[in-house]
């Protein structure tokens, strides 16, 4: 028997609404990472909590992050091509929350309070206690809706905390592996 696909309803919206999109995507459990960059212009560090970090290719080693286009991070990443990602441990929930607060505290104060070392390849802060860190150089900037996708070549990758457990984000809240 031949299956006949239902034709789309003529009155259906052209795409999912923001509420539908959010509700569906909140069901995706993600690791939480901190994207960091050293701004060559003012010498300051910037950090942003992100769940959009994705492994893309092994050879060459490529990763992807998605950054909101009007954010400070997007602005800094438009003038420097090296950056880093620290994958947060379950004990670093406060760090995730603090680096997701827009404009509340300056990044300078946050980093002064956050033990870190400077990545040798990127100049960006690498957070102490992270499960893993990668330092990247931007290969491609891809505009995507209200975000910019950054495809980065991994220059250096480390696993400073191999026994750690990941911080997760699921259904609108931070979680840990049960
Ligand atoms: C769990 C979590 C994940 C987030 N993931 C991203 C992300 O992948 N990309 C992004 O642009 N913003 C993401 N955000 C929001 C940014 O962390 C936040 O908007 C940003 O730090 C605000 O600072 P800015 O606009 O001053 O740069 C996330 C926030 C949270 C709490």
XYZ file of N, CA and C and ligand atoms in Angstrom:
565
model
N 0.846 -1.196 0.000
C 0.000 0.000 0.000
C 0.885 1.251 0.000
N 0.484 2.224 -0.745
C 1.293 3.453 -0.822
C 0.859 4.410 0.285
N 1.842 4.960 1.018
C 1.477 5.912 2.067
C 1.359 7.301 1.460
N 0.235 7.941 1.699
C 0.060 9.305 1.187
C 0.329 10.268 2.338
N 1.354 11.101 2.152
C 1.673 12.065 3.207
C 0.586 13.130 3.270
N 0.195 13.511 4.503
C -0.809 14.566 4.591
C -0.233 15.867 4.046
N -0.996 16.599 3.288
C -0.478 17.873 2.794
C -0.561 18.895 3.927
N 0.398 19.851 3.997
C 0.389 20.820 5.091
C -0.909 21.630 5.096
N -1.380 21.930 6.306
C -2.603 22.729 6.415
C -2.335 24.125 5.842
N -3.228 24.632 4.999
C -2.982 25.955 4.428
C -2.924 27.053 5.500
N -3.667 26.841 6.627
C -3.688 27.909 7.642
C -2.539 27.778 8.654
N -1.703 26.691 8.522
C -0.632 26.495 9.507
C 0.388 27.631 9.434
N 0.930 27.994 10.622
C 1.950 29.045 10.673
C 3.177 28.587 9.893
N 3.964 29.526 9.335
C 5.139 29.138 8.533
C 6.211 28.437 9.358
N 6.245 28.708 10.628
C 7.212 28.005 11.471
C 6.703 27.975 12.904
N 7.382 27.194 13.753
C 6.981 27.077 15.166
C 7.086 28.438 15.849
N 6.218 28.683 16.813
C 6.291 29.941 17.569
C 7.444 29.844 18.567
N 7.912 31.005 19.090
C 8.989 30.954 20.091
C 8.622 30.076 21.287
N 7.352 30.115 21.737
C 6.951 29.284 22.885
C 7.036 27.801 22.549
N 6.558 27.432 21.359
C 6.631 26.020 20.940
C 8.092 25.573 20.842
N 8.898 26.446 20.245
C 10.324 26.140 20.063
C 10.998 25.936 21.412
N 10.774 26.905 22.348
C 11.390 26.821 23.685
C 10.951 25.547 24.414
N 9.634 25.274 24.373
C 9.109 24.115 25.106
C 9.740 22.829 24.583
N 9.841 22.696 23.270
C 10.412 21.470 22.700
C 11.902 21.354 23.023
N 12.637 22.454 22.825
C 14.097 22.390 23.013
C 14.509 22.297 24.486
N 13.567 22.666 25.411
C 13.909 22.553 26.836
C 14.005 21.083 27.244
N 13.526 20.182 26.377
C 13.608 18.744 26.658
C 14.975 18.164 26.303
N 15.839 19.010 25.715
C 17.183 18.542 25.356
C 18.136 18.792 26.527
N 18.715 17.722 27.082
C 19.698 17.872 28.164
C 21.053 18.216 27.549
N 21.702 19.259 28.077
C 22.987 19.688 27.515
C 24.007 19.866 28.617
N 25.264 19.682 28.269
C 26.341 20.069 29.168
C 26.429 21.592 29.179
N 26.949 22.135 30.265
C 27.079 23.596 30.370
C 28.558 23.966 30.244
N 28.837 24.941 29.397
C 30.220 25.357 29.223
C 30.349 26.862 29.404
N 31.581 27.290 29.601
C 31.872 28.715 29.699
C 32.769 29.084 28.522
N 32.249 29.957 27.649
C 33.038 30.452 26.514
C 33.787 31.686 27.005
N 35.083 31.750 26.754
C 35.879 32.885 27.224
C 36.732 33.446 26.099
N 37.046 34.733 26.235
C 37.859 35.386 25.216
C 38.607 36.546 25.859
N 39.804 36.824 25.357
C 40.568 37.985 25.812
C 40.442 39.048 24.729
N 39.885 40.184 25.128
C 39.651 41.259 24.150
C 40.964 42.017 23.901
N 41.502 41.947 22.675
C 42.786 42.592 22.427
C 42.668 44.116 22.469
N 41.456 44.631 22.311
C 41.278 46.081 22.225
C 41.417 46.751 23.595
N 40.689 46.221 24.598
C 40.760 46.868 25.912
C 41.506 46.012 26.941
N 42.022 44.838 26.530
C 42.795 43.995 27.442
C 41.952 43.276 28.488
N 40.611 43.332 28.353
C 39.718 42.695 29.329
C 39.343 41.284 28.860
N 38.970 40.437 29.839
C 38.447 39.111 29.525
C 36.926 39.174 29.504
N 36.317 38.360 28.659
C 34.855 38.258 28.656
C 34.482 36.785 28.748
N 33.333 36.501 29.397
C 32.885 35.116 29.541
C 31.388 35.015 29.351
N 30.945 33.890 28.845
C 29.509 33.675 28.610
C 29.159 32.201 28.807
N 28.164 31.964 29.645
C 27.652 30.604 29.829
C 26.978 30.150 28.539
N 27.242 28.915 28.114
C 26.672 28.440 26.851
C 26.355 26.946 26.890
N 25.236 26.594 26.285
C 24.915 25.177 26.094
C 25.050 24.786 24.617
N 25.424 25.741 23.778
C 25.418 25.481 22.329
C 26.712 24.839 21.832
N 27.625 24.523 22.714
C 28.916 23.955 22.304
C 28.714 22.565 21.694
N 29.319 22.346 20.530
C 29.085 21.110 19.776
C 30.380 20.617 19.140
N 30.609 19.312 19.215
C 31.735 18.703 18.518
C 31.336 18.496 17.060
N 32.192 18.919 16.106
C 31.819 18.890 14.688
C 32.649 17.913 13.863
N 33.969 17.978 13.996
C 34.838 17.174 13.124
C 36.071 16.740 13.896
N 36.560 15.520 13.574
C 37.750 14.999 14.264
C 39.036 15.424 13.546
N 39.043 15.278 12.183
C 40.221 15.653 11.402
C 39.829 16.540 10.227
N 40.016 17.826 10.320
C 40.643 18.533 11.430
C 39.683 18.643 12.608
N 40.218 18.881 13.818
C 39.349 19.006 14.986
C 38.588 20.333 14.966
N 37.269 20.240 14.828
C 36.428 21.438 14.750
C 35.299 21.363 15.764
N 34.983 22.517 16.350
C 33.827 22.627 17.247
C 32.993 23.825 16.813
N 31.781 23.919 17.394
C 30.874 25.011 17.030
C 30.299 25.625 18.295
N 30.174 26.945 18.303
C 29.368 27.610 19.339
C 28.404 28.563 18.641
N 27.282 28.837 19.308
C 26.273 29.742 18.767
C 26.126 30.897 19.770
N 26.351 32.110 19.273
C 26.426 33.280 20.163
C 25.391 34.321 19.745
N 24.593 34.796 20.702
C 23.554 35.785 20.370
C 24.188 37.026 19.755
N 23.579 37.515 18.660
C 24.287 38.513 17.858
C 24.421 39.881 18.514
N 23.561 40.222 19.489
C 23.730 41.536 20.125
C 24.470 41.441 21.456
N 25.122 40.307 21.711
C 25.785 40.126 23.011
C 27.202 40.695 22.987
N 27.705 40.959 24.163
C 29.087 41.447 24.281
C 30.047 40.411 23.692
N 29.755 39.109 23.940
C 30.630 38.051 23.448
C 30.732 38.091 21.918
N 29.591 38.298 21.260
C 29.599 38.346 19.791
C 30.459 39.512 19.310
N 30.336 40.634 20.011
C 31.108 41.816 19.624
C 32.614 41.549 19.769
N 33.008 40.976 20.922
C 34.439 40.721 21.128
C 34.944 39.684 20.119
N 34.114 38.655 19.854
C 34.546 37.597 18.925
C 34.609 38.081 17.476
N 34.056 39.258 17.208
C 34.148 39.791 15.847
C 35.498 40.468 15.627
N 36.255 40.749 16.713
C 37.554 41.406 16.508
C 38.742 40.579 16.974
N 38.489 39.368 17.462
C 39.622 38.481 17.752
C 39.226 37.068 17.340
N 40.189 36.295 16.845
C 39.789 34.987 16.320
C 40.195 33.835 17.220
N 40.701 34.116 18.425
C 40.987 33.005 19.340
C 40.096 33.104 20.575
N 39.665 31.945 21.066
C 38.746 31.868 22.200
C 38.872 30.486 22.825
N 38.193 30.313 23.945
C 38.309 29.039 24.649
C 36.956 28.622 25.214
N 36.847 27.324 25.504
C 35.640 26.786 26.124
C 36.075 25.906 27.287
N 35.478 26.148 28.477
C 35.706 25.285 29.645
C 34.407 24.541 29.917
N 34.453 23.211 29.954
C 33.251 22.408 30.248
C 33.101 22.316 31.760
N 31.972 22.828 32.271
C 31.833 22.986 33.716
C 31.538 21.672 34.437
N 32.116 21.581 35.635
C 31.892 20.458 36.540
C 30.599 20.708 37.322
N 30.008 19.644 37.855
C 28.739 19.790 38.600
C 28.859 20.740 39.800
N 30.073 20.950 40.291
C 30.279 21.868 41.409
C 30.372 23.329 40.982
N 30.223 23.598 39.691
C 30.422 24.964 39.189
C 29.131 25.644 38.727
N 28.020 25.266 39.363
C 26.718 25.843 39.012
C 26.692 27.368 39.215
N 27.311 27.823 40.324
C 27.309 29.269 40.612
C 28.027 30.027 39.494
N 29.073 29.413 38.976
C 29.835 30.016 37.880
C 28.950 30.138 36.635
N 28.210 29.057 36.330
C 27.284 29.080 35.194
C 26.274 30.203 35.348
N 25.705 30.357 36.532
C 24.687 31.393 36.757
C 25.295 32.784 36.637
N 26.480 32.963 37.205
C 27.072 34.300 37.215
C 27.450 34.771 35.822
N 27.940 33.884 34.989
C 28.343 34.303 33.643
C 27.167 34.314 32.661
N 25.964 34.057 33.164
C 24.775 34.191 32.304
C 24.006 35.464 32.643
N 24.486 36.221 33.649
C 23.762 37.430 34.064
C 24.215 38.610 33.233
N 23.305 39.069 32.409
C 23.645 40.175 31.513
C 23.798 41.475 32.304
N 24.984 42.058 32.190
C 25.215 43.392 32.731
C 25.171 43.540 34.247
N 25.020 42.448 35.015
C 24.900 42.593 36.464
C 26.250 42.956 37.101
N 27.244 42.218 36.746
C 28.585 42.437 37.275
C 29.509 42.485 36.074
N 30.552 43.266 36.191
C 31.453 43.294 35.040
C 32.253 41.997 35.009
N 32.635 41.598 33.803
C 33.422 40.379 33.659
C 34.725 40.473 34.459
N 35.251 41.703 34.596
C 36.515 41.849 35.312
C 36.369 41.343 36.753
N 35.249 41.753 37.409
C 35.005 41.306 38.787
C 34.798 39.800 38.839
N 34.051 39.283 37.857
C 33.778 37.846 37.847
C 35.064 37.043 37.719
N 35.933 37.456 36.808
C 37.169 36.687 36.620
C 38.108 36.854 37.814
N 38.069 38.016 38.475
C 38.918 38.216 39.651
C 38.540 37.206 40.738
N 37.270 36.813 40.739
C 36.724 35.892 41.731
C 36.786 34.432 41.303
N 37.172 34.182 40.083
C 37.106 32.838 39.508
C 38.519 32.329 39.227
N 38.990 31.335 40.007
C 40.343 30.823 39.753
C 40.469 30.310 38.312
N 41.489 30.757 37.627
C 41.667 30.352 36.217
C 43.134 30.520 35.833
N 43.471 29.924 34.710
C 44.795 30.185 34.131
C 44.571 30.695 32.715
N 45.610 31.278 32.151
C 45.458 31.837 30.808
C 45.851 30.780 29.777
N 45.002 30.557 28.795
C 45.297 29.559 27.773
C 46.495 29.981 26.947
N 47.477 29.084 26.778
C 48.693 29.456 26.045
C 48.443 29.734 24.567
N 47.404 29.136 23.974
C 47.168 29.293 22.536
C 46.179 30.402 22.207
N 45.289 30.708 23.170
C 44.207 31.659 22.888
C 44.314 32.946 23.695
N 45.058 32.913 24.795
C 45.097 34.070 25.697
C 43.827 34.207 26.522
N 42.876 33.290 26.345
C 41.584 33.367 27.042
C 41.666 32.634 28.380
N 40.844 33.042 29.369
C 40.853 32.346 30.658
C 40.329 30.912 30.525
N 41.027 29.970 31.204
C 40.580 28.581 31.302
C 40.274 28.351 32.776
N 39.050 27.957 33.063
C 38.576 27.910 34.442
C 39.129 26.692 35.183
N 39.692 26.924 36.375
C 40.186 25.808 37.202
C 39.032 24.868 37.542
N 39.282 23.570 37.551
C 38.268 22.601 37.949
C 37.330 22.194 36.819
N 37.483 22.780 35.631
C 36.633 22.388 34.500
C 36.944 20.938 34.117
N 35.927 20.236 33.591
C 36.144 18.846 33.170
C 37.142 18.789 32.019
N 37.011 19.742 31.110
C 37.882 19.789 29.939
C 37.958 21.228 29.453
N 39.030 21.534 28.734
C 39.126 22.857 28.113
C 39.568 22.675 26.670
N 39.058 23.541 25.797
C 39.571 23.577 24.423
C 39.876 25.027 24.075
N 40.956 25.213 23.347
C 41.294 26.543 22.835
C 41.147 26.484 21.317
N 40.537 27.518 20.762
C 40.132 27.472 19.353
C 40.554 28.719 18.595
N 40.644 28.542 17.264
C 40.775 29.682 16.343
C 39.596 29.630 15.375
N 38.923 30.766 15.208
C 37.741 30.805 14.345
C 38.117 30.491 12.897
N 37.411 29.498 12.314
C 37.589 29.167 10.886
C 36.505 29.831 10.062
N 35.292 29.909 10.637
C 34.160 30.495 9.899
C 33.214 31.158 10.870
N 32.691 32.332 10.487
C 31.591 32.989 11.210
C 30.372 32.886 10.318
N 29.303 32.314 10.818
C 28.121 32.062 9.995
C 26.913 32.740 10.639
N 26.356 33.789 10.009
C 25.154 34.393 10.574
C 24.014 33.378 10.531
N 23.276 33.249 11.637
C 22.185 32.264 11.703
C 21.056 32.851 12.545
N 20.060 33.452 11.891
C 18.954 34.053 12.623
C 19.468 35.132 13.567
N 19.064 35.066 14.837
C 19.523 36.084 15.797
C 20.829 35.673 16.494
N 21.500 34.655 15.978
C 22.779 34.214 16.534
C 23.872 34.204 15.450
N 25.115 34.123 15.896
C 26.253 33.911 14.998
C 26.855 32.562 15.361
N 27.044 31.701 14.347
C 27.721 30.421 14.594
C 29.214 30.627 14.385
N 30.009 30.151 15.325
C 31.460 30.206 15.160
C 31.989 28.793 15.083
N 32.575 28.489 13.929
C 33.210 27.195 13.742
C 34.672 27.391 14.113
N 35.153 26.633 15.111
C 36.510 26.854 15.575
C 37.391 25.635 15.415
N 38.635 25.877 14.976
C 39.616 24.783 14.938
C 40.223 24.649 16.333
N 40.268 23.431 16.846
C 40.782 23.217 18.202
C 42.317 23.199 18.158
N 42.922 24.188 18.811
C 44.374 24.319 18.830
C 44.980 23.469 19.940
N 44.244 23.394 21.049
C 44.733 22.624 22.192
C 43.537 22.156 23.006
N 43.593 20.915 23.493
C 42.498 20.364 24.298
C 43.101 19.690 25.517
N 42.530 19.944 26.701
C 43.053 19.322 27.926
C 41.904 18.754 28.758
N 42.230 17.780 29.590
C 41.255 17.195 30.523
C 41.834 17.354 31.932
N 41.643 18.547 32.538
C 42.266 18.784 33.844
C 41.576 18.075 35.001
N 40.347 17.610 34.795
C 39.572 17.047 35.915
C 38.884 15.760 35.448
N 39.686 14.702 35.175
C 39.131 13.495 34.553
C 38.122 12.763 35.421
N 38.158 12.964 36.736
C 37.208 12.264 37.619
C 35.955 13.098 37.867
N 35.890 14.290 37.274
C 34.749 15.186 37.520
C 33.464 14.673 36.903
N 32.346 15.302 37.295
C 31.040 14.966 36.725
C 30.445 16.235 36.148
N 29.674 16.115 35.062
C 29.269 17.321 34.331
C 28.124 18.097 34.980
N 28.129 19.411 34.765
C 26.967 20.238 35.060
C 26.075 20.199 33.818
N 24.784 19.926 34.031
C 23.837 19.813 32.915
C 22.761 20.890 33.012
N 22.102 21.159 31.878
C 20.962 22.076 31.853
C 19.815 21.336 31.158
N 18.657 21.278 31.840
C 17.532 20.484 31.325
C 16.238 21.072 31.863
N 15.241 21.244 30.999
C 13.940 21.795 31.401
C 14.083 23.061 32.238
N 14.945 23.967 31.756
C 15.032 25.293 32.373
C 15.808 25.353 33.680
N 16.534 24.290 34.043
C 17.284 24.356 35.303
C 18.579 23.565 35.219
N 19.499 23.900 36.152
C 20.754 23.144 36.235
C 20.479 21.788 36.864
N 21.108 20.756 36.352
C 20.935 19.372 36.866
C 22.316 18.728 36.989
N 22.337 17.606 37.692
C 23.549 16.790 37.729
C 23.145 15.366 37.360
N 24.088 14.543 37.003
C 23.783 13.141 36.715
C 23.277 12.518 38.028
N 22.136 11.855 37.994
C 21.526 11.368 39.241
C 22.325 10.264 39.907
C 22.297 27.447 30.711
C 22.495 28.621 29.788
C 22.953 28.407 28.498
C 23.166 29.479 27.621
N 23.648 29.232 26.357
C 23.879 30.259 25.511
C 24.417 30.029 24.216
O 24.708 28.898 23.829
N 24.631 31.108 23.408
C 24.320 32.389 23.820
O 24.521 33.326 23.037
N 23.818 32.638 25.041
C 23.587 31.610 25.902
N 23.102 31.850 27.155
C 22.872 33.231 27.573
C 24.175 33.918 27.928
O 24.896 33.214 28.924
C 23.881 35.359 28.433
O 22.858 35.928 27.671
C 25.061 36.234 28.258
O 26.073 35.863 29.135
C 24.613 37.670 28.531
O 25.711 38.512 28.482
P 25.961 39.651 27.358
O 24.756 39.878 26.539
O 26.337 40.824 28.232
O 27.083 39.108 26.547
C 22.884 30.797 28.050
C 22.413 31.010 29.357
C 22.232 29.938 30.213
C 21.748 30.195 31.613
